[in-house]
CSV table of N, CA and C in Angstrom, one decimal:
chain,number,residue,atom,x,y,z
Q,1,MET,N,13.7,4.7,0.4
Q,1,MET,CA,12.5,4.0,0.7
Q,1,MET,C,11.4,4.4,-0.3
Q,2,LYS,N,10.7,3.4,-0.8
Q,2,LYS,CA,9.6,3.7,-1.7
Q,2,LYS,C,8.3,3.2,-1.1
Q,3,LEU,N,7.2,4.0,-1.2
Q,3,LEU,CA,5.9,3.6,-0.7
Q,3,LEU,C,5.0,3.5,-2.0
Q,4,PHE,N,4.6,2.3,-2.3
Q,4,PHE,CA,3.7,2.1,-3.4
Q,4,PHE,C,2.3,2.2,-2.9
Q,5,THR,N,1.5,3.1,-3.5
Q,5,THR,CA,0.1,3.4,-3.1
Q,5,THR,C,-0.8,3.4,-4.2
Q,6,CYS,N,-2.1,3.4,-3.9
Q,6,CYS,CA,-3.1,3.6,-5.0
Q,6,CYS,C,-3.0,5.1,-5.4
Q,7,GLY,N,-4.0,5.5,-6.2
Q,7,GLY,CA,-4.0,6.9,-6.7
Q,7,GLY,C,-4.2,7.9,-5.6
Q,8,GLN,N,-4.6,7.5,-4.4
Q,8,GLN,CA,-4.7,8.5,-3.3
Q,8,GLN,C,-3.4,9.0,-2.8
Q,9,GLY,N,-2.4,8.2,-3.0
Q,9,GLY,CA,-1.0,8.6,-2.6
Q,9,GLY,C,-1.0,8.7,-1.1
Q,10,ASP,N,-0.5,9.8,-0.5
Q,10,ASP,CA,-0.4,9.9,0.9
Q,10,ASP,C,-1.6,10.7,1.5
Q,11,HIS,N,-2.7,10.8,0.8
Q,11,HIS,CA,-3.8,11.5,1.3
Q,11,HIS,C,-4.9,10.6,1.9
Q,12,GLY,N,-5.8,11.1,2.6
Q,12,GLY,CA,-6.9,10.2,3.1
Q,12,GLY,C,-6.7,9.5,4.4
Q,13,ALA,N,-5.6,9.8,5.1
Q,13,ALA,CA,-5.3,9.1,6.4
Q,13,ALA,C,-6.4,9.4,7.4
Q,14,GLY,N,-6.9,10.7,7.4
Q,14,GLY,CA,-8.0,11.0,8.3
Q,14,GLY,C,-9.3,10.3,8.1
Q,15,LEU,N,-9.4,9.9,6.8
Q,15,LEU,CA,-10.7,9.2,6.5
Q,15,LEU,C,-10.5,7.7,6.6
Q,16,GLY,N,-9.3,7.2,7.1
Q,16,GLY,CA,-9.1,5.8,7.3
Q,16,GLY,C,-8.6,5.1,6.0
Q,17,HIS,N,-8.2,5.9,5.0
Q,17,HIS,CA,-7.8,5.2,3.8
Q,17,HIS,C,-6.4,4.5,4.0
Q,18,PRO,N,-6.3,3.2,3.6
Q,18,PRO,CA,-5.1,2.4,4.0
Q,18,PRO,C,-3.8,3.0,3.5
Q,19,CYS,N,-3.8,3.5,2.3
Q,19,CYS,CA,-2.5,4.0,1.8
Q,19,CYS,C,-2.1,5.3,2.5
Q,20,GLY,N,-3.1,6.2,2.8
Q,20,GLY,CA,-2.8,7.4,3.5
Q,20,GLY,C,-2.4,7.1,4.9
Q,21,ARG,N,-3.0,6.1,5.6
Q,21,ARG,CA,-2.6,5.7,6.9
Q,21,ARG,C,-1.2,5.2,7.0
Q,22,ALA,N,-0.8,4.4,6.0
Q,22,ALA,CA,0.6,3.9,5.9
Q,22,ALA,C,1.6,5.1,5.7
Q,23,ALA,N,1.3,6.0,4.8
Q,23,ALA,CA,2.1,7.2,4.6
Q,23,ALA,C,2.3,8.0,5.8
Q,24,LYS,N,1.1,8.2,6.5
Q,24,LYS,CA,1.2,9.1,7.7
Q,24,LYS,C,2.0,8.4,8.8
Q,25,ALA,N,1.9,7.1,9.0
Q,25,ALA,CA,2.8,6.4,10.0
Q,25,ALA,C,4.2,6.6,9.7
Q,26,LEU,N,4.6,6.4,8.4
Q,26,LEU,CA,6.0,6.5,8.0
Q,26,LEU,C,6.5,8.0,8.3
Q,27,LYS,N,5.7,9.0,7.9
Q,27,LYS,CA,6.1,10.4,8.1
Q,27,LYS,C,6.2,10.7,9.6
Q,28,GLU,N,5.3,10.2,10.4
Q,28,GLU,CA,5.3,10.5,11.8
Q,28,GLU,C,6.5,9.8,12.5
Q,29,ALA,N,7.0,8.8,11.9
Q,29,ALA,CA,8.3,8.1,12.4
Q,29,ALA,C,9.5,8.8,11.8
Q,30,GLY,N,9.3,9.8,11.0
Q,30,GLY,CA,10.5,10.6,10.5
Q,30,GLY,C,11.0,10.2,9.2
Q,31,HIS,N,10.3,9.3,8.5
Q,31,HIS,CA,10.7,8.8,7.2
Q,31,HIS,C,10.1,9.7,6.1
Q,32,GLU,N,10.8,9.8,5.0
Q,32,GLU,CA,10.3,10.6,3.9
Q,32,GLU,C,10.3,9.7,2.6
Q,33,PRO,N,9.3,8.8,2.5
Q,33,PRO,CA,9.3,7.8,1.4
Q,33,PRO,C,9.0,8.5,0.1
Q,34,GLU,N,9.5,7.9,-0.9
Q,34,GLU,CA,9.2,8.3,-2.3
Q,34,GLU,C,7.8,7.7,-2.6
Q,35,ILE,N,6.8,8.5,-2.9
Q,35,ILE,CA,5.5,7.9,-3.2
Q,35,ILE,C,5.4,7.5,-4.7
Q,36,VAL,N,5.1,6.2,-4.9
Q,36,VAL,CA,4.9,5.6,-6.2
Q,36,VAL,C,3.5,5.2,-6.4
Q,37,PRO,N,2.7,6.0,-7.2
Q,37,PRO,CA,1.3,5.7,-7.4
Q,37,PRO,C,1.2,4.5,-8.3
Q,38,VAL,N,0.2,3.6,-8.0
Q,38,VAL,CA,-0.1,2.4,-8.8
Q,38,VAL,C,-1.5,2.5,-9.3
Q,39,GLY,N,-1.7,2.3,-10.6
Q,39,GLY,CA,-3.0,2.4,-11.2
Q,39,GLY,C,-3.9,1.2,-10.9
Q,40,GLY,N,-5.2,1.5,-11.0
Q,40,GLY,CA,-6.1,0.4,-10.8
Q,40,GLY,C,-6.8,0.4,-9.5
Q,41,TYR,N,-7.9,-0.3,-9.4
Q,41,TYR,CA,-8.7,-0.4,-8.2
Q,41,TYR,C,-9.1,-1.8,-7.9
Q,42,LYS,N,-9.1,-2.2,-6.6
Q,42,LYS,CA,-9.3,-3.6,-6.2
Q,42,LYS,C,-10.7,-4.0,-6.6
Q,43,LEU,N,-11.7,-3.1,-6.6
Q,43,LEU,CA,-13.1,-3.5,-6.9
Q,43,LEU,C,-13.3,-3.6,-8.4
Q,44,MET,N,-12.3,-3.2,-9.2
Q,44,MET,CA,-12.4,-3.3,-10.7
Q,44,MET,C,-11.1,-4.0,-11.1
Q,45,PRO,N,-11.0,-5.3,-11.0
Q,45,PRO,CA,-9.8,-6.0,-11.2
Q,45,PRO,C,-9.2,-5.8,-12.6
Q,46,TRP,N,-10.0,-5.5,-13.6
Q,46,TRP,CA,-9.6,-5.4,-15.0
Q,46,TRP,C,-8.7,-4.1,-15.1
Q,47,THR,N,-8.8,-3.2,-14.1
Q,47,THR,CA,-8.0,-2.0,-14.1
Q,47,THR,C,-6.6,-2.2,-13.5
Q,48,ARG,N,-6.4,-3.3,-12.9
Q,48,ARG,CA,-5.1,-3.5,-12.1
Q,48,ARG,C,-4.1,-4.1,-13.0
Q,49,ARG,N,-3.6,-3.3,-14.0
Q,49,ARG,CA,-2.6,-3.7,-14.9
Q,49,ARG,C,-1.5,-2.7,-15.0
Q,50,GLY,N,-0.5,-3.0,-15.7
Q,50,GLY,CA,0.6,-2.0,-16.0
Q,50,GLY,C,1.9,-2.4,-15.3
Q,51,ASP,N,2.9,-1.7,-15.7
Q,51,ASP,CA,4.3,-2.0,-15.3
Q,51,ASP,C,4.4,-1.8,-13.8
Q,52,VAL,N,3.9,-0.8,-13.2
Q,52,VAL,CA,4.1,-0.5,-11.8
Q,52,VAL,C,3.3,-1.6,-11.0
Q,53,ARG,N,2.1,-2.0,-11.4
Q,53,ARG,CA,1.3,-3.0,-10.7
Q,53,ARG,C,2.1,-4.3,-10.8
Q,54,ALA,N,2.7,-4.6,-11.9
Q,54,ALA,CA,3.5,-5.8,-12.1
Q,54,ALA,C,4.7,-5.8,-11.2
Q,55,GLU,N,5.3,-4.6,-11.0
Q,55,GLU,CA,6.4,-4.5,-10.1
Q,55,GLU,C,6.0,-4.8,-8.6
Q,56,VAL,N,4.8,-4.3,-8.2
Q,56,VAL,CA,4.3,-4.5,-6.9
Q,56,VAL,C,4.1,-6.0,-6.7
Q,57,GLU,N,3.6,-6.7,-7.7
Q,57,GLU,CA,3.4,-8.2,-7.6
Q,57,GLU,C,4.7,-8.9,-7.5
Q,58,ARG,N,5.7,-8.5,-8.3
Q,58,ARG,CA,7.0,-9.1,-8.3
Q,58,ARG,C,7.7,-8.9,-6.9
Q,59,LEU,N,7.6,-7.7,-6.4
Q,59,LEU,CA,8.2,-7.4,-5.1
Q,59,LEU,C,7.6,-8.1,-3.9
Q,60,SER,N,6.3,-8.1,-3.9
Q,60,SER,CA,5.5,-8.6,-2.7
Q,60,SER,C,4.8,-9.9,-2.9
Q,61,GLY,N,4.7,-10.4,-4.1
Q,61,GLY,CA,3.9,-11.6,-4.3
Q,61,GLY,C,2.4,-11.4,-4.4
Q,62,GLN,N,2.0,-10.2,-4.4
Q,62,GLN,CA,0.5,-9.9,-4.5
Q,62,GLN,C,0.4,-8.5,-5.1
Q,63,LYS,N,-0.9,-8.2,-5.5
Q,63,LYS,CA,-1.1,-7.0,-6.3
Q,63,LYS,C,-1.6,-5.8,-5.4
Q,64,ASP,N,-1.8,-6.1,-4.2
Q,64,ASP,CA,-2.4,-5.0,-3.3
Q,64,ASP,C,-1.4,-4.0,-2.8
Q,65,VAL,N,-1.8,-2.8,-2.6
Q,65,VAL,CA,-1.0,-1.8,-2.0
Q,65,VAL,C,-1.7,-1.3,-0.8
Q,66,PRO,N,-1.0,-0.7,0.2
Q,66,PRO,CA,0.3,-0.2,0.1
Q,66,PRO,C,1.4,-1.3,0.4
Q,67,ILE,N,2.6,-1.1,-0.2
Q,67,ILE,CA,3.8,-1.8,0.2
Q,67,ILE,C,4.9,-0.8,0.3
Q,68,VAL,N,5.9,-1.1,1.2
Q,68,VAL,CA,7.1,-0.2,1.3
Q,68,VAL,C,8.2,-1.1,0.9
Q,69,VAL,N,9.1,-0.5,0.0
Q,69,VAL,CA,10.4,-1.2,-0.3
Q,69,VAL,C,11.5,-0.4,0.4
Q,70,LEU,N,12.1,-1.0,1.3
Q,70,LEU,CA,13.2,-0.3,2.1
Q,70,LEU,C,14.4,-0.2,1.2
Q,71,ASP,N,15.3,0.7,1.6
Q,71,ASP,CA,16.6,0.9,0.9
Q,71,ASP,C,17.4,-0.4,0.7
Q,72,ASP,N,17.3,-1.3,1.6
Q,72,ASP,CA,18.0,-2.6,1.5
Q,72,ASP,C,17.3,-3.6,0.7
Q,73,GLY,N,16.1,-3.3,0.2
Q,73,GLY,CA,15.3,-4.2,-0.7
Q,73,GLY,C,14.3,-5.0,0.1
Q,74,GLU,N,14.3,-4.9,1.4
Q,74,GLU,CA,13.2,-5.5,2.2
Q,74,GLU,C,11.9,-5.0,1.8
Q,75,VAL,N,10.8,-5.8,1.8
Q,75,VAL,CA,9.5,-5.4,1.4
Q,75,VAL,C,8.6,-5.5,2.6
Q,76,VAL,N,7.8,-4.5,3.0
Q,76,VAL,CA,6.8,-4.5,4.0
Q,76,VAL,C,5.5,-4.3,3.4
Q,77,SER,N,4.6,-5.3,3.5
Q,77,SER,CA,3.3,-5.2,2.8
Q,77,SER,C,2.1,-5.0,3.8
Q,78,GLY,N,1.2,-4.2,3.4
Q,78,GLY,CA,-0.1,-4.1,4.2
Q,78,GLY,C,0.0,-2.9,5.1
Q,79,THR,N,-1.1,-2.2,5.3
Q,79,THR,CA,-1.2,-1.0,6.1
Q,79,THR,C,-0.8,-1.3,7.6
Q,80,GLY,N,-1.4,-2.3,8.2
Q,80,GLY,CA,-1.1,-2.6,9.6
Q,80,GLY,C,0.4,-2.9,9.8
Q,81,THR,N,0.9,-3.7,8.9
Q,81,THR,CA,2.3,-4.1,9.0
Q,81,THR,C,3.2,-2.9,8.8
Q,82,ILE,N,2.9,-2.1,7.9
Q,82,ILE,CA,3.7,-0.9,7.7
Q,82,ILE,C,3.7,0.1,8.9
Q,83,ILE,N,2.5,0.2,9.5
Q,83,ILE,CA,2.3,1.1,10.7
Q,83,ILE,C,3.2,0.5,11.8
Q,84,ARG,N,3.1,-0.8,12.0
Q,84,ARG,CA,3.9,-1.4,13.1
Q,84,ARG,C,5.4,-1.3,12.8
Q,85,TRP,N,5.8,-1.5,11.6
Q,85,TRP,CA,7.2,-1.3,11.2
Q,85,TRP,C,7.7,0.1,11.5
Q,86,ALA,N,6.9,1.1,11.1
Q,86,ALA,CA,7.3,2.5,11.2
Q,86,ALA,C,7.4,2.8,12.7
Q,87,LYS,N,6.5,2.3,13.6
Q,87,LYS,CA,6.6,2.6,15.0
Q,87,LYS,C,7.9,2.0,15.6
Q,88,ALA,N,8.3,0.8,15.1
Q,88,ALA,CA,9.4,0.1,15.6
Q,88,ALA,C,10.8,0.6,15.0
Q,89,HIS,N,10.7,1.4,13.9
Q,89,HIS,CA,11.9,1.8,13.2
Q,89,HIS,C,11.9,3.3,13.0
Q,90,PRO,N,11.9,4.1,14.0
Q,90,PRO,CA,11.9,5.6,13.7
Q,90,PRO,C,13.2,6.0,13.0
Q,91,ALA,N,13.1,7.0,12.2
Q,91,ALA,CA,14.2,7.5,11.4
Q,91,ALA,C,15.2,8.2,12.4
Q,92,GLY,N,16.4,8.2,12.0
Q,92,GLY,CA,17.4,9.1,12.7
Q,92,GLY,C,18.1,8.3,13.8
């Protein structure tokens, strides 16, 4: 499982940061995702370039993170959707 996040990675959940909240939900459900940081910021669209950002768009059809790519290739996009998926699919 890979979790594509902004530069915050799995930090910032307590502050309500979307990527951190998604990571926290996955970890609380017993998952240990590989964190894949993606460069660029939504408020500065000219920074949203590069191979990893292009991979996010190819996988999910959009440039926003967080997204999770499951081991079977399924993609779960968006913080709320990731949190709901994690609660419905505990590890183990």
